[in-house]
Short mmCIF file of C-alpha atoms in Angstrom, two decimals:
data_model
loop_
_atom_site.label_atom_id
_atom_site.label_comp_id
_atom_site.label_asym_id
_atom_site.label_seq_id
_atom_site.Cartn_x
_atom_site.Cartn_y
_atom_site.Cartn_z
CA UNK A 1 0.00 0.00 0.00
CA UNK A 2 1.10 3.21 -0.81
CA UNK A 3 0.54 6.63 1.13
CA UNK A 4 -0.50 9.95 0.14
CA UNK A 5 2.05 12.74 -1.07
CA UNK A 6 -0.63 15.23 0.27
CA UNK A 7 1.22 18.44 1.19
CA UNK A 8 1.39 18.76 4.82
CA UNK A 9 -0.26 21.95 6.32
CA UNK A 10 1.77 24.46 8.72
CA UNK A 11 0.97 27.22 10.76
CA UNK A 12 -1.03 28.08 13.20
CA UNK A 13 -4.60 25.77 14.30
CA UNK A 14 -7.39 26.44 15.68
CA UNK A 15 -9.57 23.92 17.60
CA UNK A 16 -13.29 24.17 18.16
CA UNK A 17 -14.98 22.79 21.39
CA UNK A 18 -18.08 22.26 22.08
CA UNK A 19 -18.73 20.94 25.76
CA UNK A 20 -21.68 20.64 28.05
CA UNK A 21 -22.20 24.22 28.63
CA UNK A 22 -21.33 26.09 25.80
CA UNK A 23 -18.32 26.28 22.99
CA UNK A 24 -15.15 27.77 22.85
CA UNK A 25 -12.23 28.48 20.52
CA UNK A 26 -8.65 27.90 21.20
CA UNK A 27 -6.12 29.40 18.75
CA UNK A 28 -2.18 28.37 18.42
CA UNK A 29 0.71 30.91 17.39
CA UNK A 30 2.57 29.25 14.08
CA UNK A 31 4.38 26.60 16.07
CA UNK A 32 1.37 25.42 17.77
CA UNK A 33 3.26 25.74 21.39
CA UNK A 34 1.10 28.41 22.52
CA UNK A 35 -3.01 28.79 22.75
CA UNK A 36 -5.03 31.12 23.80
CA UNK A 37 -8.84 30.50 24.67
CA UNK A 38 -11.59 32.21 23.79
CA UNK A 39 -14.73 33.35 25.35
CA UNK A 40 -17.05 31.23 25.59
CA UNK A 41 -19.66 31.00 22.32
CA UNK A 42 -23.97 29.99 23.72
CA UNK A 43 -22.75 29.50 27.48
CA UNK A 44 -24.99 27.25 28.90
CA UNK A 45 -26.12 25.19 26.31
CA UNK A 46 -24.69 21.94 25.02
CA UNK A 47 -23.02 21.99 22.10
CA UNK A 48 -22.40 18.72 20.54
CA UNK A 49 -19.95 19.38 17.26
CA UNK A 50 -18.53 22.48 16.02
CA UNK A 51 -17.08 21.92 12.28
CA UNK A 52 -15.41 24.63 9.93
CA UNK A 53 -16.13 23.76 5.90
CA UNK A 54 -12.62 22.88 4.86
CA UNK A 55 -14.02 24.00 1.23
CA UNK A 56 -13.65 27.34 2.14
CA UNK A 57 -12.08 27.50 5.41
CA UNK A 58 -14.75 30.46 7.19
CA UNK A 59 -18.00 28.86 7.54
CA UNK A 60 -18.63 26.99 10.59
CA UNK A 61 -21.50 24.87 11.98
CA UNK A 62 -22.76 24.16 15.15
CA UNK A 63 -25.05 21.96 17.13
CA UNK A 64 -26.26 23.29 19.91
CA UNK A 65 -29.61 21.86 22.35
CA UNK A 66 -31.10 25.10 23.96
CA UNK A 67 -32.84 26.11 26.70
CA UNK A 68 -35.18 28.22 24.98
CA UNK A 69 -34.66 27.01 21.17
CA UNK A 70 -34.56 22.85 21.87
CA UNK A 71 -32.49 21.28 19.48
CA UNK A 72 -31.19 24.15 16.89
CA UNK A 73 -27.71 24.74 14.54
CA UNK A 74 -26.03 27.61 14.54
CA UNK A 75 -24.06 28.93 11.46
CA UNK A 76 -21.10 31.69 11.02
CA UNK A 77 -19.74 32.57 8.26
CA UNK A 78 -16.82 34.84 9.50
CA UNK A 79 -14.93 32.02 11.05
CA UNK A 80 -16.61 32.48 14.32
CA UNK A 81 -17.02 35.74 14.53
CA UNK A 82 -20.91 36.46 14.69
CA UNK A 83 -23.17 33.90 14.07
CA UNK A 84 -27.15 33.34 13.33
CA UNK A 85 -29.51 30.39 13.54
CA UNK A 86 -30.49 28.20 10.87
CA UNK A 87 -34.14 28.85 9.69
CA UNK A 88 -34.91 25.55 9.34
CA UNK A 89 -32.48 23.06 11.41
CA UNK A 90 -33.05 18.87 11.13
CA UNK A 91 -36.15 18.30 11.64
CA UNK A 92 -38.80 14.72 11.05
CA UNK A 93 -41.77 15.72 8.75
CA UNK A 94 -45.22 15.96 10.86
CA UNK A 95 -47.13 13.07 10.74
CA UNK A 96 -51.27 13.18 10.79
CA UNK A 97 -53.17 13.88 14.02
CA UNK A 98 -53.41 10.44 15.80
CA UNK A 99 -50.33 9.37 14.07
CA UNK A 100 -46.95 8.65 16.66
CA UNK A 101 -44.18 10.54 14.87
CA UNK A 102 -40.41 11.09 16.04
CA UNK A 103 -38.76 14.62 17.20
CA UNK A 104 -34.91 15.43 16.81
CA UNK A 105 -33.92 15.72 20.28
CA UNK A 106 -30.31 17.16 19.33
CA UNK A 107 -28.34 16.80 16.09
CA UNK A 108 -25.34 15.32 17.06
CA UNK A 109 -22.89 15.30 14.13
CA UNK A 110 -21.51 16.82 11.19
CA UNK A 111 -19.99 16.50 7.69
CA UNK A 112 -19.31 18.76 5.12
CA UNK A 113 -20.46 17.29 1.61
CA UNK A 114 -17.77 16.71 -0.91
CA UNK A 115 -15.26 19.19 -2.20
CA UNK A 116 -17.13 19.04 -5.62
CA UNK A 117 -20.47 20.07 -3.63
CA UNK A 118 -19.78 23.45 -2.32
CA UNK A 119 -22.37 24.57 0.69
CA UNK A 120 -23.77 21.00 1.14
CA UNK A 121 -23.53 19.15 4.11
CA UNK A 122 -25.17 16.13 5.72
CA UNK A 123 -26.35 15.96 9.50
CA UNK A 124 -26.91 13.22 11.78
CA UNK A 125 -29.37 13.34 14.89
CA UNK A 126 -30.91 11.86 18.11
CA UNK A 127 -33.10 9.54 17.52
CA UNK A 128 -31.26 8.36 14.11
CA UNK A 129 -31.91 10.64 11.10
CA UNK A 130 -30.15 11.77 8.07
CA UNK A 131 -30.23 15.12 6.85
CA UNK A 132 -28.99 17.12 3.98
CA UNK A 133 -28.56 21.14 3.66
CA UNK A 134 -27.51 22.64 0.25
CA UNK A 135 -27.51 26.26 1.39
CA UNK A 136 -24.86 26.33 3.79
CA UNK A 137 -26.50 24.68 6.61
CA UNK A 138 -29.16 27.58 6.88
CA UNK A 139 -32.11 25.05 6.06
CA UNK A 140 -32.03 20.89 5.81
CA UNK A 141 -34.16 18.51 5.12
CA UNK A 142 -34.30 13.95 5.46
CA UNK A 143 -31.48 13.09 2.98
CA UNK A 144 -32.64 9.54 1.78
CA UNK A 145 -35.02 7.02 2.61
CA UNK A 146 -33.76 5.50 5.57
CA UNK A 147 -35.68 7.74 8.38
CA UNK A 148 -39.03 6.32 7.76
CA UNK A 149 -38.10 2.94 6.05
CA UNK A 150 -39.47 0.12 8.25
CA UNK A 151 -36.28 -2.08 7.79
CA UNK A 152 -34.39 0.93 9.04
CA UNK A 153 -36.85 1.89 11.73
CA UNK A 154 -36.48 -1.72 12.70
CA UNK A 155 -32.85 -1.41 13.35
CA UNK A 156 -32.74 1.87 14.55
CA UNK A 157 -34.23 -0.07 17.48
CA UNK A 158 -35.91 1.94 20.37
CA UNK A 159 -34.70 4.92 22.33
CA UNK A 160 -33.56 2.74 25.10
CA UNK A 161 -31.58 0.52 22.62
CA UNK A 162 -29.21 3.79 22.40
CA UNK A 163 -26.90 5.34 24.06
CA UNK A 164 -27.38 6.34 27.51
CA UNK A 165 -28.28 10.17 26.19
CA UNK A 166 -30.03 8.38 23.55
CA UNK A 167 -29.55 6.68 19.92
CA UNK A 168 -27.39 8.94 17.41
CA UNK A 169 -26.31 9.00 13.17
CA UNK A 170 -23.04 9.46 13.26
CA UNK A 171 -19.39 8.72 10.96
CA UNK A 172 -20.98 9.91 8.24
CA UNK A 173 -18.31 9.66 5.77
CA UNK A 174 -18.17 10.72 2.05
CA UNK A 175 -15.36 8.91 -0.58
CA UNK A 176 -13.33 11.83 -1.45
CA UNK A 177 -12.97 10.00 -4.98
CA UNK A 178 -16.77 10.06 -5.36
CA UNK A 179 -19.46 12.19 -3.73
CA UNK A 180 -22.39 9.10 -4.25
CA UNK A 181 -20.07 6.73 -2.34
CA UNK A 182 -21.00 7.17 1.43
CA UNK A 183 -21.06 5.95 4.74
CA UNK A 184 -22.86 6.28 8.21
CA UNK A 185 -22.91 4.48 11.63
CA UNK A 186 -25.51 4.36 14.04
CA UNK A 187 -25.74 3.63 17.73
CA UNK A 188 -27.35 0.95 17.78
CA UNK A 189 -27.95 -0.15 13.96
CA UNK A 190 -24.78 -1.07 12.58
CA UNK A 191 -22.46 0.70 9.72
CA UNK A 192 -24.04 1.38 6.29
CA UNK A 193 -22.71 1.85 2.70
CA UNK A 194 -24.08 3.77 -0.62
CA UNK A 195 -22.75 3.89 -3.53
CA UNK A 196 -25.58 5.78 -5.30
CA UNK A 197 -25.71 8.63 -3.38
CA UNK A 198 -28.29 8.24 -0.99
CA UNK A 199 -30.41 6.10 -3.15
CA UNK A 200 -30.18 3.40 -1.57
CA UNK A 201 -28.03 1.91 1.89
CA UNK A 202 -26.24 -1.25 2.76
CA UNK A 203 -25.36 -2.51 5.89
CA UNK A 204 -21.55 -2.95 6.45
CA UNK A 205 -21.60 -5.22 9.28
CA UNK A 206 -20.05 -8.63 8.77
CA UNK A 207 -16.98 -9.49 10.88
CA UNK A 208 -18.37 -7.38 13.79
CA UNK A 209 -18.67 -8.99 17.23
CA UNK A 210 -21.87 -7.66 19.30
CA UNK A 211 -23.00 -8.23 22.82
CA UNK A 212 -22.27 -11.79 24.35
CA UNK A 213 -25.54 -13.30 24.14
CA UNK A 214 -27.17 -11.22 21.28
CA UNK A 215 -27.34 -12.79 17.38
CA UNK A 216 -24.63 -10.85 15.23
CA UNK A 217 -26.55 -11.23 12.06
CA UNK A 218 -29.44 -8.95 13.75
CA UNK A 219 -28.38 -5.19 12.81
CA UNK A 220 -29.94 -3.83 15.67
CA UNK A 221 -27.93 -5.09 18.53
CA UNK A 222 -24.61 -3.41 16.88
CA UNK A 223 -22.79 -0.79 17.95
CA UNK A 224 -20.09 1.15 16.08
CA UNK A 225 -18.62 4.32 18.08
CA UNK A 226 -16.66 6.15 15.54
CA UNK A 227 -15.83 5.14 11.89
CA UNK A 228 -13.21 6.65 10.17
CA UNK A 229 -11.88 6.71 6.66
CA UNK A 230 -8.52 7.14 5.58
CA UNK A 231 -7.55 10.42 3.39
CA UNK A 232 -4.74 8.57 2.11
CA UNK A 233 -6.38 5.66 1.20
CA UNK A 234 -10.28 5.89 0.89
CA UNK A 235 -10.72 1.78 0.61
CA UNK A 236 -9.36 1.27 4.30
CA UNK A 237 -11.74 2.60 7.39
CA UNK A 238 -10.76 1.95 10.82
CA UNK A 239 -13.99 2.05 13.19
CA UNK A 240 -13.48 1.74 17.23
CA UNK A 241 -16.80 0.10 18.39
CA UNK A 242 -18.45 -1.21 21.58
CA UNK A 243 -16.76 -5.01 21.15
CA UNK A 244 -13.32 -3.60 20.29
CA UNK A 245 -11.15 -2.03 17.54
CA UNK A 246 -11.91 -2.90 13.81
CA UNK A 247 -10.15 -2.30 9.83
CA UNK A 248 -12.00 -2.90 6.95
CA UNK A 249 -9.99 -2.94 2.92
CA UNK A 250 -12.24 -2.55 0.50
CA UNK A 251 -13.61 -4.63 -1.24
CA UNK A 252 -13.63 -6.46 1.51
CA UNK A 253 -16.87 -6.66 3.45
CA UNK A 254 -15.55 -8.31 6.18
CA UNK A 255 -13.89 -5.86 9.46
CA UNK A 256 -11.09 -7.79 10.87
CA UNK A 257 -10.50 -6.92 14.82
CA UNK A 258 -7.30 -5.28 15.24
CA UNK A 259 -8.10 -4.40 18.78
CA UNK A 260 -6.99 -8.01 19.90
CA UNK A 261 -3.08 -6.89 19.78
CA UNK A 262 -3.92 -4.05 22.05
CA UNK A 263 -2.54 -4.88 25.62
CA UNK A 264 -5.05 -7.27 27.49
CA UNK A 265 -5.10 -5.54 31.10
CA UNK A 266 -5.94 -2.29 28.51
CA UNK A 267 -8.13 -3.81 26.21
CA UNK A 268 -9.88 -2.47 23.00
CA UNK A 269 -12.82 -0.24 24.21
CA UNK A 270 -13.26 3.02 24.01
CA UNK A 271 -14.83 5.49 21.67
CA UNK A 272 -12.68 8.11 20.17
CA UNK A 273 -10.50 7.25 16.65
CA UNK A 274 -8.12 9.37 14.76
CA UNK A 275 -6.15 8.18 11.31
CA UNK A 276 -3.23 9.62 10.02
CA UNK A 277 -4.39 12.10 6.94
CA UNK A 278 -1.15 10.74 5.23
CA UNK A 279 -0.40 7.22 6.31
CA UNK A 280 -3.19 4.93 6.39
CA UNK A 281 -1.50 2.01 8.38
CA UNK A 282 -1.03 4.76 11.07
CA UNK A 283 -4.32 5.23 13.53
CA UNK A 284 -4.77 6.49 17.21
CA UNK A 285 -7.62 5.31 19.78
CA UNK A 286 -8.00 6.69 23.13
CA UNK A 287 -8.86 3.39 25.56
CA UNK A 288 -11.47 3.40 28.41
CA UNK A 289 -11.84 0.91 30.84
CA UNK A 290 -14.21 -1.79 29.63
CA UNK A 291 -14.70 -4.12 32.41
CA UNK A 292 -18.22 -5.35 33.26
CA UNK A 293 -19.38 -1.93 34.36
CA UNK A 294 -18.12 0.31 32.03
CA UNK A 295 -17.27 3.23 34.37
CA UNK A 296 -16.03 5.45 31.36
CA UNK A 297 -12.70 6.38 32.90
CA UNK A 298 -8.95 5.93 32.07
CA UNK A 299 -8.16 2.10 32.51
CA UNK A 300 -6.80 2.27 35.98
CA UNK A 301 -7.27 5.96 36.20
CA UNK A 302 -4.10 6.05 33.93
CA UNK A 303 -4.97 7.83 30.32
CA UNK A 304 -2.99 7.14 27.53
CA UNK A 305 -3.33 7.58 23.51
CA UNK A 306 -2.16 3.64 21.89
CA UNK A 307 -0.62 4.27 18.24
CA UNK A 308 -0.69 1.50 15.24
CA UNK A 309 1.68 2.10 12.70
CA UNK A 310 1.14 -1.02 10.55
CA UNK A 311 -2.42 -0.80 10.24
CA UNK A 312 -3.24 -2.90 14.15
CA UNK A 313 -0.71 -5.51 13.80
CA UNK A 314 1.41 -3.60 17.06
CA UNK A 315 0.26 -1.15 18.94
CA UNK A 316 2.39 1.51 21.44
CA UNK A 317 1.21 3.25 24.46
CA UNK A 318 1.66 7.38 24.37
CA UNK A 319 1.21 8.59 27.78
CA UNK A 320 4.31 10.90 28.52
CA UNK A 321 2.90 13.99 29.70
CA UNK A 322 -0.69 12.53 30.98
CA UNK A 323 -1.19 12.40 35.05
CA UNK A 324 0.57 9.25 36.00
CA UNK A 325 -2.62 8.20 38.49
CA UNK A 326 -5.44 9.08 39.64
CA UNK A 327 -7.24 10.46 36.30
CA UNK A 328 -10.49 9.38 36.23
CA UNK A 329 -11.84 10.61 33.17
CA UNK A 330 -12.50 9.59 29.69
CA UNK A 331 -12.50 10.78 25.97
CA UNK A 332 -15.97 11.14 23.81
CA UNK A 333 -16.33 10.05 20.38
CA UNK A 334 -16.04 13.10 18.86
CA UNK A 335 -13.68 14.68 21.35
CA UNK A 336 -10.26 13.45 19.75
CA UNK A 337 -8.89 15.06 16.36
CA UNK A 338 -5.50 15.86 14.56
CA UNK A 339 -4.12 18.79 12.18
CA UNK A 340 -2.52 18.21 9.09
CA UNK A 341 1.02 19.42 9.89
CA UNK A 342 4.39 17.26 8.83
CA UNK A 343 4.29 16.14 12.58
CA UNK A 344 0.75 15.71 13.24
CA UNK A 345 -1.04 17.19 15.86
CA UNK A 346 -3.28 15.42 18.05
CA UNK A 347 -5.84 17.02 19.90
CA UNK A 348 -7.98 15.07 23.02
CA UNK A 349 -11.17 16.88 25.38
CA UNK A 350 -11.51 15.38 28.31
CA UNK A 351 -14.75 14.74 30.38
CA UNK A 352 -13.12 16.64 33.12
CA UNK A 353 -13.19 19.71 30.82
CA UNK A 354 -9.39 19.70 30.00
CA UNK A 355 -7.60 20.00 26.04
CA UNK A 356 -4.35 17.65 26.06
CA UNK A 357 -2.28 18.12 22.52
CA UNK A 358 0.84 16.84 21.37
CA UNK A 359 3.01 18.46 18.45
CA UNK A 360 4.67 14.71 17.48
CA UNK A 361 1.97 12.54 16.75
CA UNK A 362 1.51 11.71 20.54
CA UNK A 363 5.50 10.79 21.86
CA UNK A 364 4.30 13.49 24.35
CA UNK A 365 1.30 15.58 25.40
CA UNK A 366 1.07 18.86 26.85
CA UNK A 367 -2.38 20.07 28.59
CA UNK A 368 -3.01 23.66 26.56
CA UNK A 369 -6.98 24.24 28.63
CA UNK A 370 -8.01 23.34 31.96
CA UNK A 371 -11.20 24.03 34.01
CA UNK A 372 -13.69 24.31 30.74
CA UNK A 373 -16.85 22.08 31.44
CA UNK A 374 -17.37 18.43 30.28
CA UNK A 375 -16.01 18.30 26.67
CA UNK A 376 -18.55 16.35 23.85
CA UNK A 377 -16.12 17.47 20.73
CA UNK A 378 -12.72 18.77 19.39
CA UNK A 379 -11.98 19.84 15.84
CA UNK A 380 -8.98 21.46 13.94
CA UNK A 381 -8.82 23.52 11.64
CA UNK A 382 -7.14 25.59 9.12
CA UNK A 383 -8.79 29.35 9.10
CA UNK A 384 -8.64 30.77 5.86
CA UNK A 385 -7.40 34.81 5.47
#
């Protein structure tokens, strides 16, 4: 396999939060040693992913669940400098009086469409629900069939087949080689494929372990945490998921577990997953401790980043820099990201409202924000002039 030649970015990043009471911006000088915070952007509301449109580097999105608005997205398109509601955010069509329909309770993730699509982008919410916007995220409407098919309905499952804040869309991936070739995961329902741009969906499950006791070949009872795809190589995906660590090489249809050459007293749990934007045998996951109860801390209270470099043969432990003991906390799905620099950035939010980075692909790790509340998503980006 060969990797990308994909010029490396440099200069300064910016990262955009969004945490359990609001957002906030952190900005590095060129070097990326120092940050500097920003106010904080809807205090008191959650904000579950803030994304700028790498198409033209200004326009920004954001999911927010409001006091006084409910579920709503937010949209700027002075790189965070003022922003305005959308006019029409995700939303399931009204059904006829009598009729039991579904609400969005929050949207929970975003994508920007691809580069050939400038101003689209594709949402996925809580309950499970695919939308599209084509104006810049200032309206959207159900992208596809799948929110009211029965089949999908049937493995969407019910709301207390979800997470514990409720079943979410999420990974929803587009082939940078072709904008009808796409992907989403839901929790619980499985990963699903298109290659027809919406038209119709696939599911992408074989090779996946589920729940000991539950029948694999029922979609339903799987759940994928984060999918990724690999800029360097858009055939691989990597996908971290609630039975362990996964790689899939198209055509393939089959996900091998990689997680099972993770350390056993670590394991292969956990929800974050970052890839290399250059080097697809290089990926990073961000374990939690698995056992029986699934507390959602640090195995052992000891938080490290584990790095593959041949694509989950081997994997390293990265923890120089992280609190030795005693850190009980935990990394969300969306709440780990790199930059694009010739020594990659990493980026982790913590659920104890702290922003740990490292400037060498994770040999060590410097904490750059401390004391912001419960972290749901990180994201870097290039701002354009």
């Amino acid at each position: 396999m060969t990797s990308s030649t994909a010029t490396a970015s440099s200069g300064a990043v910016t990262l955009l939060i969004g945490t359990r009471k609001g957002a906030f911006i952190l900005k590095s000088d060129r070097a990326r040693r120092t940050w500097k915070v920003s106010a904080p952007l809807f205090l008191g509301h959650i904000i579950h992913h803030v994304v700028c449109d790498p198409r033209d580097r200004r326009t920004m999105l954001m999911a927010a669940s409001t006091g006084h608005l409910g579920p709503t997205l937010f949209r700027s398109t002075d790189a965070g400098k003022t922003w305005k509601e959308s006019a029409a955010p995700p939303a399931f069509p009204k059904v006829p009086e009598g009729e039991k329909g579904r609400a969005v309770n929050h949207t929970f993730w975003l994508t920007p469409c691809h580069a050939n699509e400038p101003n689209a982008w594709y949402a996925g919410t809580s309950p499970q629900g695919l939308f599209r916007s084509d104006d810049g995220g200032a309206s959207w409407k159900p992208f596809s069939y799948i929110n009211d098919d029965p089949q999908y309905r049937e493995w969407m499952g019910t709301v207390q087949d979800g997470t514990p804040d409720g079943p979410k869309l999420h990974s929803i991936l587009v082939d940078p080689r072709d904008p009808a070739h796409l992907y989403f995961a839901m929790s619980g329902g499985g990963v699903h494929e298109s290659v027809d741009g919406g038209k119709t969906f696939a599911p992408l499950i074989k090779g996946l372990d589920v729940v000991e006791g539950f029948d694999a070949s029922t979609v339903t009872f799987h759940d994928p945490h984060c999918v990724r795809l690999c800029p360097s190589n858009p055939d691989r995906l990597y996908q971290q998921n609630h039975c362990g660590i996964y790689r899939i090489d198209r055509p393939s249809n089959t996900w091998v577990r990689i997680g099972n050459n993770m350390p056993k007293k670590v394991g292969d749990i956990g929800f974050p997953m970052v890839v290399h934007p250059r080097d697809a045998d290089q990926a990073w996951v961000f374990p939690m401790d698995g056992t029986t109860v699934w507390p959602r801390v640090s195995p052992d209270g000891k938080p490290a980043a584990y790095v593959t470099r041949n694509a989950g043969k081997s994997w390293t432990r990265q923890d120089k820099g992280f609190p030795r003991s005693h850190a009980w906390w935990t990394v969300k799905r969306q709440a780990m990201t790199n930059d694009t620099h010739e020594a990659v950035g990493l980026y982790v939010g913590t659920t104890q409202g702290e922003i740990w980075a490292s400037r060498n692909e994770g040999a060590t790790w410097t904490c750059i924000a401390r004391h912001l509340p419960e972290i749901y998503s990180v994201e870097a980006a290039t701002l354009g002039r």
